[in-house]
mmCIF file with all atom_site columns, C-alpha atoms in Angstrom:
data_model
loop_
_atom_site.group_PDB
_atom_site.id
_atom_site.type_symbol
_atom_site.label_atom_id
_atom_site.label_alt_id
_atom_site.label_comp_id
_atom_site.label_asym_id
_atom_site.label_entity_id
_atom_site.label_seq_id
_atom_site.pdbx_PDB_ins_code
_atom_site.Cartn_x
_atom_site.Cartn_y
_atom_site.Cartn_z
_atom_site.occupancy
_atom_site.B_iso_or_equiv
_atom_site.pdbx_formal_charge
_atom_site.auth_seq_id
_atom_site.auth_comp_id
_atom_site.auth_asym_id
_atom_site.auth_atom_id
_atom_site.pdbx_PDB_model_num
ATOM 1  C CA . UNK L 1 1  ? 79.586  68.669 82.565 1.00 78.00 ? 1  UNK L CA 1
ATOM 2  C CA . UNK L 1 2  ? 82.117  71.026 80.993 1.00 79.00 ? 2  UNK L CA 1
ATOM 3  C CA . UNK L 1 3  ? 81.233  74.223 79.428 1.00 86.00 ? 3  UNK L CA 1
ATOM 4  C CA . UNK L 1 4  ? 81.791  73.713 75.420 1.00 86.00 ? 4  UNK L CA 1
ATOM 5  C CA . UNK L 1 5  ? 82.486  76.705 73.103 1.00 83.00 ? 5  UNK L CA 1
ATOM 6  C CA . UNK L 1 6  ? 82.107  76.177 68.989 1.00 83.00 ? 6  UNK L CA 1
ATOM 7  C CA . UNK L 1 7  ? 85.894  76.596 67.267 1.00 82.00 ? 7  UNK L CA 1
ATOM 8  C CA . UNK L 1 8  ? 86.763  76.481 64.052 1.00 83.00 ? 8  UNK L CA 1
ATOM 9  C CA . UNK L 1 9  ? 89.485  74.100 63.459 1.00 85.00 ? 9  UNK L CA 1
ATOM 10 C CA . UNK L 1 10 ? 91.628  74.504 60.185 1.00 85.00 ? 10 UNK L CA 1
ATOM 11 C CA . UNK L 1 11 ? 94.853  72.863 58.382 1.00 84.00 ? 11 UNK L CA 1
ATOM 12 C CA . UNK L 1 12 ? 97.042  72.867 55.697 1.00 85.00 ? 12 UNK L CA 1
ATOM 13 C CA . UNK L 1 13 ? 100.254 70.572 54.914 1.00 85.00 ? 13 UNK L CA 1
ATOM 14 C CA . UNK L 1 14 ? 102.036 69.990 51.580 1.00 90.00 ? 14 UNK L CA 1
ATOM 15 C CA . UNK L 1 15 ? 102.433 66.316 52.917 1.00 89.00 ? 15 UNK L CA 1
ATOM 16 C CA . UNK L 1 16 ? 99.740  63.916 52.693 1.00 89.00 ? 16 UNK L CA 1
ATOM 17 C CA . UNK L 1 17 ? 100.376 62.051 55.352 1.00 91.00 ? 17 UNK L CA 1
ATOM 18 C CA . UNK L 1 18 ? 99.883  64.457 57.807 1.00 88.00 ? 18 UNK L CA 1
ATOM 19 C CA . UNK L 1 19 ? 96.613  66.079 56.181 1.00 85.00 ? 19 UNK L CA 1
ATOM 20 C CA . UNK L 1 20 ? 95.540  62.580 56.819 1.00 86.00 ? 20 UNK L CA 1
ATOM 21 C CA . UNK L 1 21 ? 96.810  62.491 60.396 1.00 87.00 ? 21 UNK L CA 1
ATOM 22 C CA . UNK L 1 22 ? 95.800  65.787 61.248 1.00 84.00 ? 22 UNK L CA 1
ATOM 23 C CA . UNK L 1 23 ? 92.053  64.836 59.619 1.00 84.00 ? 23 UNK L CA 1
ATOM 24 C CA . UNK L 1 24 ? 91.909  61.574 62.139 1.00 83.00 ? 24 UNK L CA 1
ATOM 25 C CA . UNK L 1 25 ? 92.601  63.784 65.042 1.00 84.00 ? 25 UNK L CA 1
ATOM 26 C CA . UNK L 1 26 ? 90.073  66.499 64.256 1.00 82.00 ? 26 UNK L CA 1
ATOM 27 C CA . UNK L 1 27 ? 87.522  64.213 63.533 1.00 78.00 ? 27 UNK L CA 1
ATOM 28 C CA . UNK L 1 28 ? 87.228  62.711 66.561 1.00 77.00 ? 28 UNK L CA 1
ATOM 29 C CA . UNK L 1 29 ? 86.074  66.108 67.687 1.00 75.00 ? 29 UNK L CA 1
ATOM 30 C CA . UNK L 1 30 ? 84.315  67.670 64.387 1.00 64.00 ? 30 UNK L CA 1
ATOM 31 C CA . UNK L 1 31 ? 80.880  68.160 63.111 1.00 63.00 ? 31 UNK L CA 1
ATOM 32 C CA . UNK L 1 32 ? 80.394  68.251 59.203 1.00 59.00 ? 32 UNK L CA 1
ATOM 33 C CA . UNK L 1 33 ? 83.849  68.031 58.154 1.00 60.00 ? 33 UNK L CA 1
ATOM 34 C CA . UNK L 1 34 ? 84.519  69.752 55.493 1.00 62.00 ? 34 UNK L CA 1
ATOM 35 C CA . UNK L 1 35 ? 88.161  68.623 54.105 1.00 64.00 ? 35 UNK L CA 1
ATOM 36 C CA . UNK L 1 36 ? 90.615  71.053 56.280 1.00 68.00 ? 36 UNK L CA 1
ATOM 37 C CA . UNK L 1 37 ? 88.051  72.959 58.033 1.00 78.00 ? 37 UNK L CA 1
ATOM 38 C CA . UNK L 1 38 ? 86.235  71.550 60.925 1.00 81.00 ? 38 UNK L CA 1
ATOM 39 C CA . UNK L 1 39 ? 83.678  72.758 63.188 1.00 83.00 ? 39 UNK L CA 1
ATOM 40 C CA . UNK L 1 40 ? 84.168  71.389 67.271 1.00 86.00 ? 40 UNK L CA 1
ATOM 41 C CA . UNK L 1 41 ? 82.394  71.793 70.392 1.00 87.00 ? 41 UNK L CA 1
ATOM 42 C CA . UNK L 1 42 ? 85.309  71.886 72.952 1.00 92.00 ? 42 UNK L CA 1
ATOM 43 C CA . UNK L 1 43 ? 85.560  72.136 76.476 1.00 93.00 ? 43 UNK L CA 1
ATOM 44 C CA . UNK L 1 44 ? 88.765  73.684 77.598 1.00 93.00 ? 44 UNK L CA 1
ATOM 45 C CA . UNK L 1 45 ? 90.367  70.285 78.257 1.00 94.00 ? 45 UNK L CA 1
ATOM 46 C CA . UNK L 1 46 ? 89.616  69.215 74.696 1.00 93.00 ? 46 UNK L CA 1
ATOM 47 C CA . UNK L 1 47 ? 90.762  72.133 73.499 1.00 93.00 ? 47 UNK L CA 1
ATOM 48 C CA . UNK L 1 48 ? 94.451  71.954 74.808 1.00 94.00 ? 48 UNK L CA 1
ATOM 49 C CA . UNK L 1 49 ? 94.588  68.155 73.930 1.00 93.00 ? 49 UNK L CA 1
ATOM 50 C CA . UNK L 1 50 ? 93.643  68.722 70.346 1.00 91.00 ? 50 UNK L CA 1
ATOM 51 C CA . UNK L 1 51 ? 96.356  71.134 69.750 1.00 92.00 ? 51 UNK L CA 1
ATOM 52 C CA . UNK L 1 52 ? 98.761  69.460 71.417 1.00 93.00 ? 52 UNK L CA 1
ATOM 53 C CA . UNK L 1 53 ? 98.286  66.373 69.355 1.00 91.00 ? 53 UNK L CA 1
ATOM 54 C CA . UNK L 1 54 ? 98.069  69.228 66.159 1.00 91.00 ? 54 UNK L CA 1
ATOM 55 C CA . UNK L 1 55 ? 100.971 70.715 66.855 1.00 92.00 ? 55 UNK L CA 1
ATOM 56 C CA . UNK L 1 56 ? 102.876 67.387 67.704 1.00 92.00 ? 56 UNK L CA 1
ATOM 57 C CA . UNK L 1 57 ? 101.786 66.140 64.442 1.00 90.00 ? 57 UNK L CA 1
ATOM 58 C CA . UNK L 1 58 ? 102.456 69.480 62.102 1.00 91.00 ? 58 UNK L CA 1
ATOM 59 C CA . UNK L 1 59 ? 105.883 70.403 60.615 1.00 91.00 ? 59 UNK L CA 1
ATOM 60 C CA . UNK L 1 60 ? 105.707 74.326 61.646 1.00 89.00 ? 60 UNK L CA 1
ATOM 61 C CA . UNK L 1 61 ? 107.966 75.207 58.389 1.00 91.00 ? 61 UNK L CA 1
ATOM 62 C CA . UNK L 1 62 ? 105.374 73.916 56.611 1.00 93.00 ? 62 UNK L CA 1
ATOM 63 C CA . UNK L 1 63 ? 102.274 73.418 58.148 1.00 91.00 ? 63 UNK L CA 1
ATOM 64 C CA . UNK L 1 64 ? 99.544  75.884 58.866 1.00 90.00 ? 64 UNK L CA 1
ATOM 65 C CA . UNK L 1 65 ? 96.889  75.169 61.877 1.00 89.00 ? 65 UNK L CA 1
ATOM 66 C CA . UNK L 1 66 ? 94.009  77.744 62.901 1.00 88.00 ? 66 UNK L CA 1
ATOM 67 C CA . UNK L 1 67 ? 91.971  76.817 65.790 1.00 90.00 ? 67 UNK L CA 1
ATOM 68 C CA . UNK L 1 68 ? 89.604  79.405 66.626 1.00 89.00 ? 68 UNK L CA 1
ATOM 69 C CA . UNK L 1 69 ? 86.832  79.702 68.724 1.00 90.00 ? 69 UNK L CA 1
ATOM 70 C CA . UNK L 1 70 ? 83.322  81.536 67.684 1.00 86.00 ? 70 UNK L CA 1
ATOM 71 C CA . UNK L 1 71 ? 81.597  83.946 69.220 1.00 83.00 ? 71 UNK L CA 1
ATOM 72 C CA . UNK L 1 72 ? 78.416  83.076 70.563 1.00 79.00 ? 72 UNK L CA 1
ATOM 73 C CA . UNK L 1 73 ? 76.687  86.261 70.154 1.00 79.00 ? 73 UNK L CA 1
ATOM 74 C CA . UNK L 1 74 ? 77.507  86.295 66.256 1.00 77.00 ? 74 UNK L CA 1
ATOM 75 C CA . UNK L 1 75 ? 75.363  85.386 63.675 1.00 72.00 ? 75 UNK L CA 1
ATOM 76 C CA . UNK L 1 76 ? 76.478  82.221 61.670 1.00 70.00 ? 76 UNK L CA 1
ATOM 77 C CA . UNK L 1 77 ? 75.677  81.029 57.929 1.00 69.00 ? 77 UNK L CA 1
ATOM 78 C CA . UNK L 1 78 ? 76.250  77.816 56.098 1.00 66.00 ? 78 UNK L CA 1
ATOM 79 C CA . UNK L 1 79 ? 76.655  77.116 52.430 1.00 62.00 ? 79 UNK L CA 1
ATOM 80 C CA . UNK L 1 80 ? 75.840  73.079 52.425 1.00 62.00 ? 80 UNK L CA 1
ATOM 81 C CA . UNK L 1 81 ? 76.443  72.058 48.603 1.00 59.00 ? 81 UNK L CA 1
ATOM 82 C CA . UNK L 1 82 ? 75.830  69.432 46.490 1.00 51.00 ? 82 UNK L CA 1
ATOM 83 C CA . UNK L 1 83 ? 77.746  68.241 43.096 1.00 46.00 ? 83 UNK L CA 1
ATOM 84 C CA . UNK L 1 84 ? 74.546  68.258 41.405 1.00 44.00 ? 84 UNK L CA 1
ATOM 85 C CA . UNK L 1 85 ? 72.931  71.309 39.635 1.00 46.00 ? 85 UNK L CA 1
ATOM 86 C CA . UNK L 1 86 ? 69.212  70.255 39.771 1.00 47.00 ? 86 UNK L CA 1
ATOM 87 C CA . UNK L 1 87 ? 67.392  72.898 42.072 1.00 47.00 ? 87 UNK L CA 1
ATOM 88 C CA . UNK L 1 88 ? 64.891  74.877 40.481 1.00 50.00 ? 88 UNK L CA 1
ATOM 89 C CA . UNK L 1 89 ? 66.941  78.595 40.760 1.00 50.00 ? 89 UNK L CA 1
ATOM 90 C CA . UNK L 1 90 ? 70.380  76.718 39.136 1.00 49.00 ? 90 UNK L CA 1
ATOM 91 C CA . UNK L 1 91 ? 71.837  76.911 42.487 1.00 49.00 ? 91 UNK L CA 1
ATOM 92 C CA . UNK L 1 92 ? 73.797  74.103 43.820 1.00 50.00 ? 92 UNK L CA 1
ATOM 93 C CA . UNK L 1 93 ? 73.806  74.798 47.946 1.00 52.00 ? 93 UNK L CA 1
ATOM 94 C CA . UNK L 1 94 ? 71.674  76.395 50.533 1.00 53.00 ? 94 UNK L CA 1
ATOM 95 C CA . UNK L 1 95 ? 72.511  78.946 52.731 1.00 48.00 ? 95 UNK L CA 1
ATOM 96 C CA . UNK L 1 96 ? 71.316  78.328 55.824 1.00 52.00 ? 96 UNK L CA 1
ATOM 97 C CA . UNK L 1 97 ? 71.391  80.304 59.322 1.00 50.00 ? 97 UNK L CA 1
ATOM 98 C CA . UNK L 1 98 ? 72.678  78.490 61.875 1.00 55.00 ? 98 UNK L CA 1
ATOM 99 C CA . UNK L 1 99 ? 72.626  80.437 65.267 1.00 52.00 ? 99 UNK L CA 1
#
């Protein structure tokens, strides 16, 4: 089995249509999308085949793409959210550690 590494995978397009294309590729890969940022365990394979279909798919005068890979050692937080406001504090997420 291939060794994975956690990236961070980020976009940004003007157009529509490739957001959209650019979110179908991603998510084949992602865990807890979350719109234009997207959190992948790649192997090194993955990794080259997901940018190459990203950069096919981007207009580079326009288009902004980030993939980049996290540091194991480093200490990572979460804000998960809701659209509701009923927790007891006011708050509306939870920060929570995640390795």
């Amino acid at each position: 089995m291939p060794k994975r590494w956690t990236y961070l995978v980020a976009y940004d397009s003007p157009s529509d249509s490739r957001r959209a294309g650019m979110l179908r590729l991603v998510g084949g890969f992602g865990m807890d999308p979350q719109l234009s940022f997207h959190e992948c365990r790649l192997s090194a394979g993955e990794r080259r085949e997901l940018w190459g279909e990203l950069t096919r798919c981007a207009k580079p005068e326009q288009d902004r793409l980030l993939l980049l890979r996290l540091d194991p050692r480093s200490q990572r937080w979460r804000l998960d959210g809701n659209d509701r406001d009923d927790s007891a504090d006011g708050s509306a997420g939870v920060l929570t550690y995640v390795g």
